[in-house]
Amino acid sequence: MLAYAAVGAAVGGVWAFGADMPAWEHALRVLVVVLCVSVAGRFVGRRLARAGRTPVDRGLFFGLVAAKVLLVAVALLVDWFAGLWFLEPALITAGFLFVLVAAGGPALHDWLSHGTGGRGERAVRA
């Protein structure tokens, strides 16, 4: 849970510090960063698998990437709607991203990992 709070703070911080550019441009940049980190994580996962650690399931990986793309799209919408009522919509969006990632991240991960060889399936076998 603490890891998701840290990731939520990082994502929210990136969004807040990009407030000086148009929201669509910032969303595109965040999306590129998120996708690059996901691909890099996939390569690290392969290396860990060769070292004897359990690799991340392909379904879980692509589910999490899809969730990240959806998160950026939702953040863009939140930023637009917040801009209708607030002077600093990027700060509202950053807070929204933090809460969504910190609270929803663990639940999403557990939901995606059930039946894909993730934590939920290993717990049943043990």
XYZ file of C-alpha atoms in Angstrom:
126
model
C 0.000 0.000 0.000
C 2.873 2.349 0.783
C 4.378 1.731 -2.656
C 1.119 2.772 -4.327
C 0.997 5.927 -2.187
C 4.541 6.760 -3.322
C 3.637 6.115 -6.968
C 0.470 8.188 -6.560
C 2.501 11.048 -5.119
C 4.977 10.818 -8.003
C 2.239 10.756 -10.659
C 0.391 13.617 -8.982
C 3.619 15.583 -8.652
C 4.461 15.109 -12.311
C 0.995 16.343 -13.250
C 1.197 19.355 -10.905
C 4.644 20.401 -12.165
C 3.446 20.238 -15.765
C 0.753 22.853 -15.151
C 2.536 25.398 -17.357
C 1.718 23.516 -20.586
C -1.586 22.654 -22.243
C -3.297 19.707 -20.546
C -3.410 17.564 -23.710
C 0.319 18.026 -24.270
C 1.067 17.228 -20.659
C -1.183 14.146 -20.787
C 0.671 12.952 -23.865
C 4.026 13.393 -22.135
C 2.822 11.588 -19.008
C 1.473 8.789 -21.185
C 4.811 8.393 -22.971
C 6.652 8.283 -19.637
C 4.198 5.748 -18.191
C 4.444 3.504 -21.243
C 8.249 3.705 -21.330
C 8.450 2.790 -17.650
C 6.052 -0.116 -18.276
C 8.153 -1.443 -21.150
C 11.326 -1.046 -19.099
C 9.596 -2.929 -16.282
C 8.784 -5.734 -18.693
C 12.477 -6.085 -19.600
C 13.466 -6.019 -15.920
C 10.845 -8.730 -15.322
C 12.491 -10.942 -17.932
C 15.860 -10.460 -16.283
C 14.383 -11.338 -12.888
C 12.795 -14.440 -14.425
C 16.206 -15.584 -15.681
C 17.524 -15.031 -12.155
C 14.903 -17.430 -10.810
C 12.214 -15.000 -9.665
C 8.618 -15.338 -10.811
C 7.953 -13.250 -13.933
C 4.974 -10.917 -14.179
C 2.144 -12.567 -16.072
C 1.546 -11.139 -19.564
C -2.193 -10.588 -18.866
C -1.417 -8.721 -15.660
C 1.194 -6.587 -17.419
C -1.096 -5.576 -20.285
C -3.995 -5.009 -17.877
C -1.882 -2.631 -15.833
C -0.681 -0.810 -18.976
C -4.299 -0.426 -20.127
C -5.209 0.897 -16.671
C -2.401 3.471 -16.902
C -3.594 4.654 -20.310
C -7.123 4.947 -18.939
C -5.793 6.806 -15.890
C -4.136 9.436 -18.093
C -7.335 9.813 -20.150
C -9.403 10.260 -16.981
C -6.856 12.748 -15.643
C -7.200 14.771 -18.829
C -10.982 14.872 -18.380
C -10.693 15.780 -14.695
C -8.269 18.557 -15.585
C -10.675 19.914 -18.183
C -13.683 19.792 -15.835
C -11.697 21.285 -12.937
C -10.602 24.093 -15.262
C -14.231 25.124 -15.596
C -14.457 25.958 -11.867
C -10.936 26.401 -10.499
C -7.965 28.597 -11.368
C -5.413 25.812 -10.817
C -6.957 22.670 -12.322
C -3.593 20.871 -12.394
C -3.469 20.844 -8.584
C -6.975 19.382 -8.386
C -6.036 16.751 -10.964
C -2.789 15.950 -9.133
C -4.723 15.344 -5.912
C -7.235 13.204 -7.791
C -4.429 11.123 -9.316
C -2.770 10.631 -5.933
C -5.982 9.400 -4.306
C -6.924 7.206 -7.258
C -3.518 5.505 -7.501
C -2.976 5.170 -3.734
C -6.457 3.803 -3.020
C -7.300 2.031 -6.264
C -3.892 0.655 -7.218
C -3.769 -2.260 -4.783
C -7.369 -3.258 -5.515
C -6.788 -3.124 -9.274
C -3.583 -5.140 -8.986
C -5.325 -7.829 -6.919
C -8.290 -7.921 -9.309
C -6.062 -8.258 -12.377
C -3.822 -10.867 -10.767
C -6.644 -13.290 -9.842
C -6.603 -16.152 -12.291
C -3.441 -14.980 -14.034
C -0.901 -16.640 -11.789
C -0.638 -13.561 -9.570
C -0.904 -13.325 -5.794
C -4.502 -14.571 -5.663
C -3.780 -17.835 -7.468
C -0.612 -18.572 -5.517
C -2.537 -18.099 -2.267
C -5.012 -20.803 -3.324
C -2.239 -23.273 -4.190
C -0.299 -22.711 -0.963
